[in-house]
Amino acid sequence: MNKIALEQSGEGCTHSDIPLPEIKQRMINDTSATRLAEVFKALGDPTRIKLIGALLHQELCVHDLSVLLEMGQSAVSHQLRYLRNLRMVKRRKSGKTVFYSLDDSHIEQIFLQTLQHLEHG
């Protein structure tokens, strides 16, 4: 039975003490939900997770990241561009070398808290 049919039939929960309109008002809006889903989608890729894990320690250039991840520089650059478009990493140019680092401490917190969650059980 679909949601509308359930509402019309009166089936479902019988309690009335839950303030659904208030909860609905506090829920995340569609734009924010989409942006949040994009961040979690980015974190759903093991290569991007490894890149973030490496950048937790210090800023690194594409060459260093490709050595650490045992991947080609082109593939690493592609993943870094994806993360940069989501403002998860930032870049700094020094001569011909481009260094990458985490964009801000929020990315580090998300990463470390998720690791703690996994270790918790």
PDB file of C-alpha atoms in Angstrom:
ATOM      1  CA  MET A   1       0.000   0.000   0.000  1.00  0.00           C
ATOM      2  CA  ASN A   2       1.488   3.368  -0.928  1.00  0.00           C
ATOM      3  CA  LYS A   3       1.879   6.333   1.423  1.00  0.00           C
ATOM      4  CA  ILE A   4      -1.171   8.254   0.182  1.00  0.00           C
ATOM      5  CA  ALA A   5      -3.375   5.171   0.391  1.00  0.00           C
ATOM      6  CA  LEU A   6      -2.178   4.540   3.959  1.00  0.00           C
ATOM      7  CA  GLU A   7      -3.007   8.120   4.963  1.00  0.00           C
ATOM      8  CA  GLN A   8      -6.454   7.910   3.399  1.00  0.00           C
ATOM      9  CA  SER A   9      -7.283   4.516   4.847  1.00  0.00           C
ATOM     10  CA  GLY A  10      -6.390   5.541   8.387  1.00  0.00           C
ATOM     11  CA  GLU A  11      -3.977   2.627   8.740  1.00  0.00           C
ATOM     12  CA  GLY A  12      -0.585   3.146  10.322  1.00  0.00           C
ATOM     13  CA  CYS A  13       0.457   4.584  13.681  1.00  0.00           C
ATOM     14  CA  THR A  14      -2.291   5.278  16.177  1.00  0.00           C
ATOM     15  CA  HIS A  15      -0.441   7.651  18.528  1.00  0.00           C
ATOM     16  CA  SER A  16      -1.123  11.363  18.367  1.00  0.00           C
ATOM     17  CA  ASP A  17       1.598  12.718  20.644  1.00  0.00           C
ATOM     18  CA  ILE A  18       4.229  13.217  17.932  1.00  0.00           C
ATOM     19  CA  PRO A  19       4.337  16.835  16.639  1.00  0.00           C
ATOM     20  CA  LEU A  20       4.730  15.951  12.948  1.00  0.00           C
ATOM     21  CA  PRO A  21       4.237  19.524  11.659  1.00  0.00           C
ATOM     22  CA  GLU A  22       7.024  20.780  13.946  1.00  0.00           C
ATOM     23  CA  ILE A  23       9.333  17.955  12.899  1.00  0.00           C
ATOM     24  CA  LYS A  24       8.522  18.604   9.227  1.00  0.00           C
ATOM     25  CA  GLN A  25       9.383  22.290   9.698  1.00  0.00           C
ATOM     26  CA  ARG A  26      12.798  21.419  11.199  1.00  0.00           C
ATOM     27  CA  MET A  27      13.685  18.832   8.551  1.00  0.00           C
ATOM     28  CA  ILE A  28      16.464  19.503   6.081  1.00  0.00           C
ATOM     29  CA  ASN A  29      15.308  21.228   2.890  1.00  0.00           C
ATOM     30  CA  ASP A  30      15.609  19.595  -0.531  1.00  0.00           C
ATOM     31  CA  THR A  31      18.626  21.648  -1.638  1.00  0.00           C
ATOM     32  CA  SER A  32      20.593  20.872   1.514  1.00  0.00           C
ATOM     33  CA  ALA A  33      19.581  17.204   1.334  1.00  0.00           C
ATOM     34  CA  THR A  34      20.905  16.993  -2.225  1.00  0.00           C
ATOM     35  CA  ARG A  35      24.189  18.690  -1.299  1.00  0.00           C
ATOM     36  CA  LEU A  36      24.626  16.436   1.738  1.00  0.00           C
ATOM     37  CA  ALA A  37      23.964  13.370  -0.409  1.00  0.00           C
ATOM     38  CA  GLU A  38      26.682  14.556  -2.824  1.00  0.00           C
ATOM     39  CA  VAL A  39      29.183  14.718   0.045  1.00  0.00           C
ATOM     40  CA  PHE A  40      28.283  11.216   1.217  1.00  0.00           C
ATOM     41  CA  LYS A  41      28.458   9.978  -2.372  1.00  0.00           C
ATOM     42  CA  ALA A  42      31.997  11.389  -2.568  1.00  0.00           C
ATOM     43  CA  LEU A  43      32.856   9.566   0.642  1.00  0.00           C
ATOM     44  CA  GLY A  44      31.463   6.359  -0.846  1.00  0.00           C
ATOM     45  CA  ASP A  45      34.519   5.890  -3.046  1.00  0.00           C
ATOM     46  CA  PRO A  46      37.532   4.095  -1.486  1.00  0.00           C
ATOM     47  CA  THR A  47      40.045   6.074  -3.565  1.00  0.00           C
ATOM     48  CA  ARG A  48      38.630   9.396  -2.409  1.00  0.00           C
ATOM     49  CA  ILE A  49      38.628   8.116   1.181  1.00  0.00           C
ATOM     50  CA  LYS A  50      42.321   7.242   0.845  1.00  0.00           C
ATOM     51  CA  LEU A  51      43.067  10.691  -0.575  1.00  0.00           C
ATOM     52  CA  ILE A  52      41.311  12.377   2.338  1.00  0.00           C
ATOM     53  CA  GLY A  53      43.114  10.063   4.754  1.00  0.00           C
ATOM     54  CA  ALA A  54      46.479  11.041   3.286  1.00  0.00           C
ATOM     55  CA  LEU A  55      45.621  14.742   3.378  1.00  0.00           C
ATOM     56  CA  LEU A  56      44.686  14.517   7.066  1.00  0.00           C
ATOM     57  CA  HIS A  57      48.390  14.603   7.852  1.00  0.00           C
ATOM     58  CA  GLN A  58      49.643  17.387   5.594  1.00  0.00           C
ATOM     59  CA  GLU A  59      49.221  18.988   2.204  1.00  0.00           C
ATOM     60  CA  LEU A  60      50.606  16.898  -0.625  1.00  0.00           C
ATOM     61  CA  CYS A  61      51.190  17.283  -4.347  1.00  0.00           C
ATOM     62  CA  VAL A  62      49.584  15.046  -6.974  1.00  0.00           C
ATOM     63  CA  HIS A  63      52.841  13.144  -7.480  1.00  0.00           C
ATOM     64  CA  ASP A  64      53.135  12.294  -3.777  1.00  0.00           C
ATOM     65  CA  LEU A  65      49.485  11.249  -3.641  1.00  0.00           C
ATOM     66  CA  SER A  66      49.881   9.045  -6.719  1.00  0.00           C
ATOM     67  CA  VAL A  67      52.889   7.322  -5.099  1.00  0.00           C
ATOM     68  CA  LEU A  68      51.016   6.818  -1.817  1.00  0.00           C
ATOM     69  CA  LEU A  69      47.918   5.424  -3.539  1.00  0.00           C
ATOM     70  CA  GLU A  70      49.891   3.546  -6.225  1.00  0.00           C
ATOM     71  CA  MET A  71      47.830   5.174  -8.959  1.00  0.00           C
ATOM     72  CA  GLY A  72      48.545   7.253 -12.025  1.00  0.00           C
ATOM     73  CA  GLN A  73      48.696  11.011 -11.615  1.00  0.00           C
ATOM     74  CA  SER A  74      45.829  11.475 -14.073  1.00  0.00           C
ATOM     75  CA  ALA A  75      43.510   9.253 -12.016  1.00  0.00           C
ATOM     76  CA  VAL A  76      44.520  11.018  -8.794  1.00  0.00           C
ATOM     77  CA  SER A  77      43.973  14.428 -10.400  1.00  0.00           C
ATOM     78  CA  HIS A  78      40.515  13.351 -11.538  1.00  0.00           C
ATOM     79  CA  GLN A  79      39.525  12.331  -8.001  1.00  0.00           C
ATOM     80  CA  LEU A  80      40.997  15.514  -6.519  1.00  0.00           C
ATOM     81  CA  ARG A  81      39.001  17.607  -9.002  1.00  0.00           C
ATOM     82  CA  TYR A  82      35.842  15.802  -7.896  1.00  0.00           C
ATOM     83  CA  LEU A  83      36.633  16.535  -4.236  1.00  0.00           C
ATOM     84  CA  ARG A  84      37.592  20.129  -5.019  1.00  0.00           C
ATOM     85  CA  ASN A  85      34.275  20.739  -6.793  1.00  0.00           C
ATOM     86  CA  LEU A  86      32.545  19.719  -3.555  1.00  0.00           C
ATOM     87  CA  ARG A  87      34.870  22.002  -1.560  1.00  0.00           C
ATOM     88  CA  MET A  88      36.271  19.036   0.341  1.00  0.00           C
ATOM     89  CA  VAL A  89      39.855  19.763  -0.705  1.00  0.00           C
ATOM     90  CA  LYS A  90      41.594  22.926  -1.801  1.00  0.00           C
ATOM     91  CA  ARG A  91      44.717  23.529  -3.824  1.00  0.00           C
ATOM     92  CA  ARG A  92      47.687  25.839  -3.573  1.00  0.00           C
ATOM     93  CA  LYS A  93      50.077  26.442  -6.421  1.00  0.00           C
ATOM     94  CA  SER A  94      53.791  26.883  -5.781  1.00  0.00           C
ATOM     95  CA  GLY A  95      55.629  27.365  -9.071  1.00  0.00           C
ATOM     96  CA  LYS A  96      54.599  24.452 -11.275  1.00  0.00           C
ATOM     97  CA  THR A  97      53.612  22.252  -8.340  1.00  0.00           C
ATOM     98  CA  VAL A  98      50.043  22.107  -7.050  1.00  0.00           C
ATOM     99  CA  PHE A  99      49.569  21.118  -3.425  1.00  0.00           C
ATOM    100  CA  TYR A 100      46.287  19.793  -2.061  1.00  0.00           C
ATOM    101  CA  SER A 101      44.945  19.918   1.480  1.00  0.00           C
ATOM    102  CA  LEU A 102      41.615  19.439   3.203  1.00  0.00           C
ATOM    103  CA  ASP A 103      39.363  22.444   2.686  1.00  0.00           C
ATOM    104  CA  ASP A 104      38.548  22.855   6.373  1.00  0.00           C
ATOM    105  CA  SER A 105      38.340  21.035   9.680  1.00  0.00           C
ATOM    106  CA  HIS A 106      34.777  19.843   8.986  1.00  0.00           C
ATOM    107  CA  ILE A 107      36.051  17.306   6.463  1.00  0.00           C
ATOM    108  CA  GLU A 108      38.585  16.039   8.991  1.00  0.00           C
ATOM    109  CA  GLN A 109      35.870  15.783  11.659  1.00  0.00           C
ATOM    110  CA  ILE A 110      33.515  13.842   9.369  1.00  0.00           C
ATOM    111  CA  PHE A 111      36.342  11.466   8.461  1.00  0.00           C
ATOM    112  CA  LEU A 112      37.603  10.901  12.008  1.00  0.00           C
ATOM    113  CA  GLN A 113      34.139  10.582  13.556  1.00  0.00           C
ATOM    114  CA  THR A 114      33.188   7.999  10.957  1.00  0.00           C
ATOM    115  CA  LEU A 115      36.353   6.027  11.749  1.00  0.00           C
ATOM    116  CA  GLN A 116      35.493   6.199  15.460  1.00  0.00           C
ATOM    117  CA  HIS A 117      31.986   4.985  14.678  1.00  0.00           C
ATOM    118  CA  LEU A 118      33.408   1.977  12.811  1.00  0.00           C
ATOM    119  CA  GLU A 119      35.787   1.160  15.663  1.00  0.00           C
ATOM    120  CA  HIS A 120      32.970   1.483  18.197  1.00  0.00           C
ATOM    121  CA  GLY A 121      31.225  -1.549  16.939  1.00  0.00           C
TER     122      GLY A 121
END
